[in-house]
Coordinates of C-alpha atoms in Angstrom, one line a residue:
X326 CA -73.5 42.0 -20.7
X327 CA -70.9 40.6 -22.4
X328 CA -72.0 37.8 -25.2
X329 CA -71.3 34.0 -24.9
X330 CA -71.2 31.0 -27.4
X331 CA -72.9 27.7 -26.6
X332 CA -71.7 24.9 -28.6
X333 CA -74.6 21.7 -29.0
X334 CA -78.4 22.4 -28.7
X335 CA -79.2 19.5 -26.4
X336 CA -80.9 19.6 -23.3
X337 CA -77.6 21.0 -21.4
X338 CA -76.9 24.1 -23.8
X339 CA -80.1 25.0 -24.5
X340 CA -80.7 24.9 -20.2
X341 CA -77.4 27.0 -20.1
X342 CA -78.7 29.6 -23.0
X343 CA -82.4 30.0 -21.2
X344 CA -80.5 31.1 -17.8
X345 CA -78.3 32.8 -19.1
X346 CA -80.5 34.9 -21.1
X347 CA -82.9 35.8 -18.5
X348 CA -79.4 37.1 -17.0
X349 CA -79.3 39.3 -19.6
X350 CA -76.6 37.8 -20.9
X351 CA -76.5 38.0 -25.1
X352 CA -76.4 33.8 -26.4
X353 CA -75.8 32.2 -29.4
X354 CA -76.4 28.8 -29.6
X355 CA -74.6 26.8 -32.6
X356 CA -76.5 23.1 -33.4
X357 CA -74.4 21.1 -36.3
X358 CA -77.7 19.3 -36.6
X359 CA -81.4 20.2 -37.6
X360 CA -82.9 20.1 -34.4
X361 CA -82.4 20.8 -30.9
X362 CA -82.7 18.5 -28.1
X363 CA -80.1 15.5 -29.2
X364 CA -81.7 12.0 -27.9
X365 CA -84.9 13.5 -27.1
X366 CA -87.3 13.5 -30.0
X367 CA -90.6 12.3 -29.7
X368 CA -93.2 11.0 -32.6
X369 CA -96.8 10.6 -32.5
X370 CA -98.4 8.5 -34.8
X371 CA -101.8 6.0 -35.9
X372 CA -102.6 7.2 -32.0
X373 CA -99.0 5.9 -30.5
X374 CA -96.3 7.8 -28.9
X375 CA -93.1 6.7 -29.3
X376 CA -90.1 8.0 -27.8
X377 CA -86.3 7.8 -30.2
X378 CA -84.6 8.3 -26.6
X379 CA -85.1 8.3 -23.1
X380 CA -89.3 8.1 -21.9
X381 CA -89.0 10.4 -18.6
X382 CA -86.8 12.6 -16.5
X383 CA -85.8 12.3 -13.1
X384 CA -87.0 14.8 -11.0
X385 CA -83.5 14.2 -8.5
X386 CA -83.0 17.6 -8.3
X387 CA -85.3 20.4 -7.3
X388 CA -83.6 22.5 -10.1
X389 CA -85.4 20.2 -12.6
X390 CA -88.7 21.1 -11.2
X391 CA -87.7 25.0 -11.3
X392 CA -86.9 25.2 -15.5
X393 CA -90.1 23.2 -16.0
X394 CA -91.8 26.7 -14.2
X395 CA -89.5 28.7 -15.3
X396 CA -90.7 27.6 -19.0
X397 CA -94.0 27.1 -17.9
X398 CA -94.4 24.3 -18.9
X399 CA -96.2 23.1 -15.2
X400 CA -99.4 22.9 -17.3
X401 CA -98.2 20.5 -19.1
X402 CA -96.3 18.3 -17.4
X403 CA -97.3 14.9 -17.0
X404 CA -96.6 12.7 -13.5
X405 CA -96.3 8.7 -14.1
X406 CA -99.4 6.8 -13.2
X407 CA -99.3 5.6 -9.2
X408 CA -100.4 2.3 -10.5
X409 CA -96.9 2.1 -12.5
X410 CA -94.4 1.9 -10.2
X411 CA -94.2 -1.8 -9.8
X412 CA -90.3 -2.2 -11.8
X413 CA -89.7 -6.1 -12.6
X414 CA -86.5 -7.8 -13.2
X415 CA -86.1 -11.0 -15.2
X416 CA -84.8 -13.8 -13.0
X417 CA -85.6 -17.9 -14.1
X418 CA -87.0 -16.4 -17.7
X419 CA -89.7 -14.2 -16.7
X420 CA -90.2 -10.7 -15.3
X421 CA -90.6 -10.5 -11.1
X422 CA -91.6 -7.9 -9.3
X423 CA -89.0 -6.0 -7.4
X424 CA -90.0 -5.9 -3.7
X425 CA -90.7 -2.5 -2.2
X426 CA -90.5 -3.0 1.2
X427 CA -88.2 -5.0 3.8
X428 CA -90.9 -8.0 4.2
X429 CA -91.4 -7.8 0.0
X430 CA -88.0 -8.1 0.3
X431 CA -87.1 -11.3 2.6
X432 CA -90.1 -13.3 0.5
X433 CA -89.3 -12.2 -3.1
X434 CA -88.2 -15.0 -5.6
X435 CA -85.8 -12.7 -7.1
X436 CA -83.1 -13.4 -5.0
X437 CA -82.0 -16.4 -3.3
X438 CA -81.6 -17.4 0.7
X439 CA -77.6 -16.6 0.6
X440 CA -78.5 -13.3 -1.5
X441 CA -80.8 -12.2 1.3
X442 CA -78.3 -13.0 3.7
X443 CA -75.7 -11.1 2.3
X444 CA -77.8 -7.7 2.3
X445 CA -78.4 -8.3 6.0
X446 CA -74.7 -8.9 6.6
X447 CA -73.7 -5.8 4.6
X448 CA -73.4 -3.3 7.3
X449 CA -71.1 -5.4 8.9
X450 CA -68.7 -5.1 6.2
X451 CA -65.7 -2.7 6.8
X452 CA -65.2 -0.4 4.5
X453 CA -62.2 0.1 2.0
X454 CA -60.3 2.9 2.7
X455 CA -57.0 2.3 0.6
X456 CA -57.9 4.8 -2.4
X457 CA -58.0 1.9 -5.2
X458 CA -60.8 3.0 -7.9
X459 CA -62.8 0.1 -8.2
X460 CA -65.5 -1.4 -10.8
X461 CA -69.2 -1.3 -9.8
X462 CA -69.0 -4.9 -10.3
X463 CA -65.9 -5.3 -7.8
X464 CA -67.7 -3.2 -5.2
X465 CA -70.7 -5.2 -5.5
X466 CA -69.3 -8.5 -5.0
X467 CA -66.9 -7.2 -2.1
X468 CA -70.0 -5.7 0.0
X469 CA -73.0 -8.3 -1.4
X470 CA -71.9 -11.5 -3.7
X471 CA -71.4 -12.5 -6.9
X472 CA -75.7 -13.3 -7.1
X473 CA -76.7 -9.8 -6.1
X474 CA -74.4 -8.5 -9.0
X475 CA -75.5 -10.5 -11.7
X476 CA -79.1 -11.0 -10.8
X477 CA -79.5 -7.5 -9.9
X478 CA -76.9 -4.5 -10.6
X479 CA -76.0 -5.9 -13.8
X480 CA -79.7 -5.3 -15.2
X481 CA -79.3 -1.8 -13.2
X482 CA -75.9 -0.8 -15.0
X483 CA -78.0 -2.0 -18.4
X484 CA -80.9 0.4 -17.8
X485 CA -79.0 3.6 -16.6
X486 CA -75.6 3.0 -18.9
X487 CA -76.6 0.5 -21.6
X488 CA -72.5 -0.7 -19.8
X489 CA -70.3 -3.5 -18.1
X490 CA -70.2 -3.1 -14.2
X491 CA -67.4 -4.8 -14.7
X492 CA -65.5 -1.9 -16.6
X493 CA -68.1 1.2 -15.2
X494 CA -65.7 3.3 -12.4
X495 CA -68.0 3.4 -8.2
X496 CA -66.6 6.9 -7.6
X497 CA -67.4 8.3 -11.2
X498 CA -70.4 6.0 -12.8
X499 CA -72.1 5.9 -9.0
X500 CA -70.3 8.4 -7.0
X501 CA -73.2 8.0 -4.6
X502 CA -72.7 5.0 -3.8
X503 CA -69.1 5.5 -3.1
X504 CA -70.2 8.2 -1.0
X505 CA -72.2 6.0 1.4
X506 CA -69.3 3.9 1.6
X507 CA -67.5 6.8 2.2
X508 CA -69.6 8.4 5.1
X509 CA -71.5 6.1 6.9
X510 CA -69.5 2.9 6.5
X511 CA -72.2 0.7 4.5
X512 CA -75.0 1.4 1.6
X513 CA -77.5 0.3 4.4
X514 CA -76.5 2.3 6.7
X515 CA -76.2 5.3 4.4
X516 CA -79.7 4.8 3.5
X517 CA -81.0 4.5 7.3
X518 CA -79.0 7.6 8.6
X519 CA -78.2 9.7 5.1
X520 CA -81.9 10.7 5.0
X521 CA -81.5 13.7 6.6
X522 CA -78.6 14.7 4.8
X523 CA -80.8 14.2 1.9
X524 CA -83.9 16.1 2.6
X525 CA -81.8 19.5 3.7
X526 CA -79.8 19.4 0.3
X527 CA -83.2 18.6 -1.5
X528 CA -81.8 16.1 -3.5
X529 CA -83.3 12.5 -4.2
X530 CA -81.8 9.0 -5.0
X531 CA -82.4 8.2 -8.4
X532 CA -84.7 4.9 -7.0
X533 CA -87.1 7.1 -5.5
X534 CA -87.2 10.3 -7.6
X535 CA -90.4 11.5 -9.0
X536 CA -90.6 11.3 -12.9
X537 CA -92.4 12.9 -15.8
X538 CA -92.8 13.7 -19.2
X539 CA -95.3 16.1 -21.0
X540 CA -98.7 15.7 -22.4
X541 CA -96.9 15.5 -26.4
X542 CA -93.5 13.6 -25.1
X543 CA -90.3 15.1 -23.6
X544 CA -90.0 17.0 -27.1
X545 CA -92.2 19.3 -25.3
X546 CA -88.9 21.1 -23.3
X547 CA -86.6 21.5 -26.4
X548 CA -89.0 22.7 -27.9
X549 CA -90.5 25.3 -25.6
X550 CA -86.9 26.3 -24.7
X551 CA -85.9 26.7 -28.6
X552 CA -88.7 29.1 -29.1
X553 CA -88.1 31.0 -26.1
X554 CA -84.5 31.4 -27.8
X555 CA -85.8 32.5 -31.0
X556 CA -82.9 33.9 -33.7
X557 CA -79.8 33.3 -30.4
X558 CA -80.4 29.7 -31.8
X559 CA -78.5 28.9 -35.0
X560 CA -78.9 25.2 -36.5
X561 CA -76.7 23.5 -39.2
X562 CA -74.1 25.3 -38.1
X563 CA -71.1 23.0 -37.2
X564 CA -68.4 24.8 -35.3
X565 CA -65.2 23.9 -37.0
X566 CA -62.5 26.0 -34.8
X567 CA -62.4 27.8 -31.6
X568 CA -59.4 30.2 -31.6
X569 CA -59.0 32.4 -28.4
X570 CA -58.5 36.1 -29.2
X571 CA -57.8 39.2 -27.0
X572 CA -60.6 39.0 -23.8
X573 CA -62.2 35.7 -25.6
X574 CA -62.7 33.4 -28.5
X575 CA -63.4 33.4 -32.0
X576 CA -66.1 30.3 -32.9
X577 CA -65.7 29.2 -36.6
X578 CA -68.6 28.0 -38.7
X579 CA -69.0 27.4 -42.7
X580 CA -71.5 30.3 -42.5
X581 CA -68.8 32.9 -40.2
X582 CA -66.6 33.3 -37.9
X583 CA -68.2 35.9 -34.8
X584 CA -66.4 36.6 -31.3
X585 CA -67.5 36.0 -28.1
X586 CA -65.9 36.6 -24.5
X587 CA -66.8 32.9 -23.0
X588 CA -67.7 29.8 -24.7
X589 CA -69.5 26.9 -23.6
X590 CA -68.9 23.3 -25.0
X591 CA -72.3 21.2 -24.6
X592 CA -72.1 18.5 -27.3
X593 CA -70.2 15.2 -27.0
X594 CA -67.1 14.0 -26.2
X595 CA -66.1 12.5 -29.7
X596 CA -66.9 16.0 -31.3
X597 CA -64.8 18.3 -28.7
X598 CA -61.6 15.5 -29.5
X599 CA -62.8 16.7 -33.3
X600 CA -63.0 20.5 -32.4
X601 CA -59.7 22.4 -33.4
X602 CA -59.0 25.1 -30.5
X603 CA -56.5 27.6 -31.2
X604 CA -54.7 28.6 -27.5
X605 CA -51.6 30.0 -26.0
X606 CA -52.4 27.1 -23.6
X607 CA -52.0 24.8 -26.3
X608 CA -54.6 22.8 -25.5
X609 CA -55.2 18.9 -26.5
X610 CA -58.7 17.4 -27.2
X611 CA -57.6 14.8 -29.0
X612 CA -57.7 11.9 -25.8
X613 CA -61.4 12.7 -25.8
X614 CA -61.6 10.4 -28.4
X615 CA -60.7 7.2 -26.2
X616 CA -64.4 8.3 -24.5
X617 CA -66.6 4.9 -25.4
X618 CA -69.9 5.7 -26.7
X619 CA -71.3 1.9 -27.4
X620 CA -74.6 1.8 -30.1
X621 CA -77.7 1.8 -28.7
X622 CA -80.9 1.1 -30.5
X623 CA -84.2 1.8 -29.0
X624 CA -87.7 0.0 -30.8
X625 CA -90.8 1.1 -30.0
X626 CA -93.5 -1.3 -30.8
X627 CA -97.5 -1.0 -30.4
X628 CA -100.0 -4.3 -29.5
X629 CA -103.7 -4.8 -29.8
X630 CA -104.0 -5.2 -25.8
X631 CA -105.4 -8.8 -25.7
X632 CA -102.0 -9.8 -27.9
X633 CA -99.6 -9.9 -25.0
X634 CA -100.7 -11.8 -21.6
X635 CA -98.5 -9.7 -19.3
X636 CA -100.1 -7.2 -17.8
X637 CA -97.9 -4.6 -18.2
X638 CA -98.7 -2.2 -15.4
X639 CA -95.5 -1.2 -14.0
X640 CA -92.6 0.8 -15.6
X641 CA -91.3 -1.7 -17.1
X642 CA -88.5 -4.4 -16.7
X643 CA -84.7 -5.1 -16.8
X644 CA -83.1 -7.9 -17.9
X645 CA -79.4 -9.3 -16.5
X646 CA -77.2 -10.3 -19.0
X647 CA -77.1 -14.3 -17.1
X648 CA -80.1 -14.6 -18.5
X649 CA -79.5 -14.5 -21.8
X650 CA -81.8 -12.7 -23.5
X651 CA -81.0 -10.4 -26.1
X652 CA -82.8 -6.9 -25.6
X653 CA -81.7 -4.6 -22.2
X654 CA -85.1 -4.2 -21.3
X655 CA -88.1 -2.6 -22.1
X656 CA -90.3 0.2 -20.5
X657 CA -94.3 -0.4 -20.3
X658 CA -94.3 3.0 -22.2
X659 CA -98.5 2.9 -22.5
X660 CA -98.4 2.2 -18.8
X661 CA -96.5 5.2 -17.8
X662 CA -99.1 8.6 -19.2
X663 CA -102.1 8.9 -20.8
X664 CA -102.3 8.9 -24.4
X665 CA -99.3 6.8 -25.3
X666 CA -101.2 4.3 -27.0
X667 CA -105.2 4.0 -28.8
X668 CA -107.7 2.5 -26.5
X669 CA -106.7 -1.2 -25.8
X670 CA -103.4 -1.4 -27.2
X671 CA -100.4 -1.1 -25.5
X672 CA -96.6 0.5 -26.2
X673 CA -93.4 -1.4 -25.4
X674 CA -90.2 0.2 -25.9
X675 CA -87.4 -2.1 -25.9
X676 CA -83.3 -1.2 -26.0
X677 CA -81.2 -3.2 -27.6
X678 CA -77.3 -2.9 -28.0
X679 CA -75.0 -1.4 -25.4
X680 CA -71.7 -2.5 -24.2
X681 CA -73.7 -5.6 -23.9
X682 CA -73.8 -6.5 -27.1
X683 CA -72.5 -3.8 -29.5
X684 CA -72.7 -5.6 -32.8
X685 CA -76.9 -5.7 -32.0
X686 CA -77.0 -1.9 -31.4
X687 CA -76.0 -1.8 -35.4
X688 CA -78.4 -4.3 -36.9
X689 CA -80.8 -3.2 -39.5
X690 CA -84.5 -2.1 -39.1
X691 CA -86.0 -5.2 -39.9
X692 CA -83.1 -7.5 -37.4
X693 CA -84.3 -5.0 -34.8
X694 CA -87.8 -5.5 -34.8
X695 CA -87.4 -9.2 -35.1
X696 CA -84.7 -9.9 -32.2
X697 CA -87.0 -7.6 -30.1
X698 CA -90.2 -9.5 -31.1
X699 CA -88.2 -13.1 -30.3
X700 CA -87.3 -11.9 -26.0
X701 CA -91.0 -10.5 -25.6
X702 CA -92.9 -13.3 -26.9
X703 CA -90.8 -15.3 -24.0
X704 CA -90.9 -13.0 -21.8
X705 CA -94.4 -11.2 -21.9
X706 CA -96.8 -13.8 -23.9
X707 CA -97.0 -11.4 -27.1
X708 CA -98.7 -13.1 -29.7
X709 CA -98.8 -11.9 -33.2
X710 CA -96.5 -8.9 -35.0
X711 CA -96.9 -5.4 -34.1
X712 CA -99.7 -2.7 -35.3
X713 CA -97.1 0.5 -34.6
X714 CA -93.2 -0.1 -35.5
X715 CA -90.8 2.6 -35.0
X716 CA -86.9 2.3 -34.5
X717 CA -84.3 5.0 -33.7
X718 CA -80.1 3.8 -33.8
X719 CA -77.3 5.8 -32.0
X720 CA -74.0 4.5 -33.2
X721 CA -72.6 6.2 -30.3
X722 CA -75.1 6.7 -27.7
X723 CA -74.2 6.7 -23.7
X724 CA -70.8 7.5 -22.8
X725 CA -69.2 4.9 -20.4
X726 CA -68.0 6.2 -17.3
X727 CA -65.2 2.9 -16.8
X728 CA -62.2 2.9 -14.7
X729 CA -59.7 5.4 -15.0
X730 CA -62.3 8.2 -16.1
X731 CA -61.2 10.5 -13.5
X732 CA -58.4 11.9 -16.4
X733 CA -60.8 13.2 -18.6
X734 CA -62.5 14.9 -16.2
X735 CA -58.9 16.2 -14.6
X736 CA -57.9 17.3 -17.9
X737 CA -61.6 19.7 -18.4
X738 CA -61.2 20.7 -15.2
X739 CA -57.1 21.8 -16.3
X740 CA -57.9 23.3 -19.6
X741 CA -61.1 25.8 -17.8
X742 CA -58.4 26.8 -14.9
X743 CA -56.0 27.9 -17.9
X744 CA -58.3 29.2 -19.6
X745 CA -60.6 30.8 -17.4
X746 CA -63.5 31.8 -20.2
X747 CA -64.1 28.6 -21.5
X748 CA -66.3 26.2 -20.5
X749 CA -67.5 22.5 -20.6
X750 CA -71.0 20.8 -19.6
X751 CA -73.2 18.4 -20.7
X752 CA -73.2 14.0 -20.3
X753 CA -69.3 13.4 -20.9
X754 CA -69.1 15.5 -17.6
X755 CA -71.7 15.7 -15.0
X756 CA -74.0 12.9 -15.2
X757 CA -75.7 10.4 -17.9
X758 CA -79.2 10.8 -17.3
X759 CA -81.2 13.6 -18.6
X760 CA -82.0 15.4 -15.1
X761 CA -78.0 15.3 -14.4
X762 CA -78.0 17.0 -17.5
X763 CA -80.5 19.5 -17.0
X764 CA -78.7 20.4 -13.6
X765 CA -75.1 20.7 -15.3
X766 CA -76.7 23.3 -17.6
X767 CA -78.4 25.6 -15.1
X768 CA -75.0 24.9 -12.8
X769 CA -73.1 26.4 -15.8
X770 CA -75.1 29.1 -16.8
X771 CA -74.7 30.1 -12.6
X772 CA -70.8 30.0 -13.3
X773 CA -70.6 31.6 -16.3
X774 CA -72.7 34.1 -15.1
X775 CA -70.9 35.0 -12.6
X776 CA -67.3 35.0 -14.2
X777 CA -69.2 37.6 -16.5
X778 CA -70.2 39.6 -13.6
X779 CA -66.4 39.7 -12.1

């Protein structure tokens, strides 16, 4: 088989190599960084856990399920607690419980008489059907009202985007949702009569999908996929150049400059803008740049048990920006597996930053730990400082799918059909979260595959 290039060692290219090579297909893997994995990274420490990134993975898609065997890894993966599923949003200063069912629903505090009404009047809404792209925000307030957005989907567009629902693009930050719209008419009714549609393609709303980690943090899947790798993975080597060649490209490092008959771009938006590529096509990066990455900062902080009245059993809680609280929200981490704290202590890990409030994303250690400390001593009785600290900063963390992202996607999709042996996957492209990640890589390693093949 003919050998390919995979540019960035997070979760998407190092899914893409590990298909790929049990294709047969020769891989090298090029990582400007240290490590593999990107956001995930997990420490453990003093008998805490803490995760620098995200805390689990969707299981949305049943190809998620199949690299976990495929690694085997099944041994060691780790299902959330049953008795943490309760999710809480902040509403009149504290966390409330989000209701579960239709009769949790129509008593909950969370949401106010006209609020209710409006989710009962919502099938009744017509449809738009005039092709304008609209906000997540717009849509929202068109099918529910202004309450449900900011009491609601504005803590949801915090927790999955660290974003604006007022900037974040329906068809291309929830393209789901538009869908519903779309096909039956009304997010209800899409629920009610979608199921089936659901079930045959084995896919599952984000709401209700399964999650997981492993018994030593999601570190556990790099990882296990680097080794499986072996010498196909090459780290601090930065690819400066891509020049296309007779049949292929030529990738450019500071330690060589090798050939290869496809390549495939996993790394971020902001870095291909930065990536010189050499074509016929004459091909343009540079707009990749306009891509908004806001900082996020995630703090991970450890309490004797009796220091913080909530009880924390749940997955955690999200907080709307009305509110006026400072953090996004934080996840009962502790609550979640086994192991994530010492005996009767628990682990909160809080995000701060976001489109949000940028300038917070960029404070220092010590700001981090105290503006965090400030919201959960309102919001979950904790008494006292922490006995486990640990903070990791992303200058430029989630990329913002806002209105008007269709043309980056327009212009990958132009530059692969010009130049049929290159390639692009990863966040910037096919999802935020890291399941839609994993799926883009083992969707790309299929297509790559097969353009091999023919």
């Amino acid at each position: 088989m003919k050998p390919v290039a995979i540019i960035g060692a997070g979760i998407t290219g190092l899914t893409a190599a590990f298909y790929l090579k049990r294709q047969g297909v020769p891989v090298t893997v090029y990582e400007a960084g240290g490590r593999v994995g990107g956001v995930i990274q997990s420490i453990r420490k003093d008998g805490f856990l803490a995760e620098f990134g995200p805390n689990t993975i969707l299981e949305t898609s049943p190809k998620i399920a199949q690299l976990v065997r495929d690694a085997g890894l099944e041994s060691r993966k780790l299902a959330t607690d049953p008795k943490a599923e309760a999710r809480f949003v902040v509403r009149y200063g504290r966390p409330i419980e989000m209701p579960g069912s239709p009769l949790g629903f129509i008593t909950t505090p969370l949401f106010t008489a006209k609020a209710k009404l409006a989710v009962l009047r919502e099938p009744f809404i017509k449809p738009r059907r005039d092709g304008v792209e609209e906000s997540i925000g717009q849509f929202v307030v068109r099918r529910f009202n202004q309450e449900f957005l900011d009491h609601a989907i504005d803590a949801l567009v915090a927790g999955i985007y660290a974003g604006d629902p007022h900037k974040l693009s329906l068809p291309h930050a929830f393209p789901k949702l538009k869908a519903l719209e779309d096909n039956y008419g009304s997010m209800i009714k899409g629920q009610i009569f979608g199921a089936r549609d659901r079930k045959k393609s084995g896919e599952v709303a984000k709401d209700r999908a399964a999650k997981f980690s492993f018994d030593e943090g999601l570190q556990v899947l790099p990882d296990t996929l680097a080794k499986i790798l072996g010498d196909s993975l090459k780290l601090n080597s930065p690819v400066t150049k891509l020049a296309q060649v007779v049949n292929g490209w030529r990738v450019t490092t500071p330690q060589a400059e090798t050939e290869f008959d496809a390549v495939i771009f996993c790394s971020t938006a902001y870095k291909l803008a930065e990536l010189g590529i050499e074509s016929a096509q004459k091909i343009s990066t540079e707009g990749f740049s306009e891509i908004i990455y806001p900082p996020v900062a995630s703090v991970v902080l450890g309490f004797h048990r009796e220091n913080v009245a909530h009880s924390c059993q749940g997955f955690g809680m999200l907080i709307p920006k009305i509110e006026g609280f400072k953090i996004l929200g934080t996840i009962f981490s502790s609550a979640l597996f086994p192991n994530r704290a010492p005996a009767n202590h628990v682990t909160l890990t809080s995000y701060i930053g976001g489109a949000r409030y940028p300038e917070l994303g960029l404070l220092s250690a010590e700001k981090l730990v105290e503006t965090t400390l400030e919201d959960l001593r309102m919001l979950l009785g904790v008494k006292g400082g922490p006995v486990f600290t640990h903070m990791a900063a992303y200058p430029r963390a989630i990329p913002q799918y806002n209105v008007g992202y269709g043309k980056y996607r327009d212009l990958l999709t132009d530059i692969e059909n010009k130049n049929p042996n290159l390639f692009f996957a990863g966040h910037y492209r096919d999802g935020v979260s890291l399941g839609d990640s994993i799926v883009s890589g083992v969707n790309i390693a299929e297509r790559v595959g097969n353009f091999l093949k023919s």
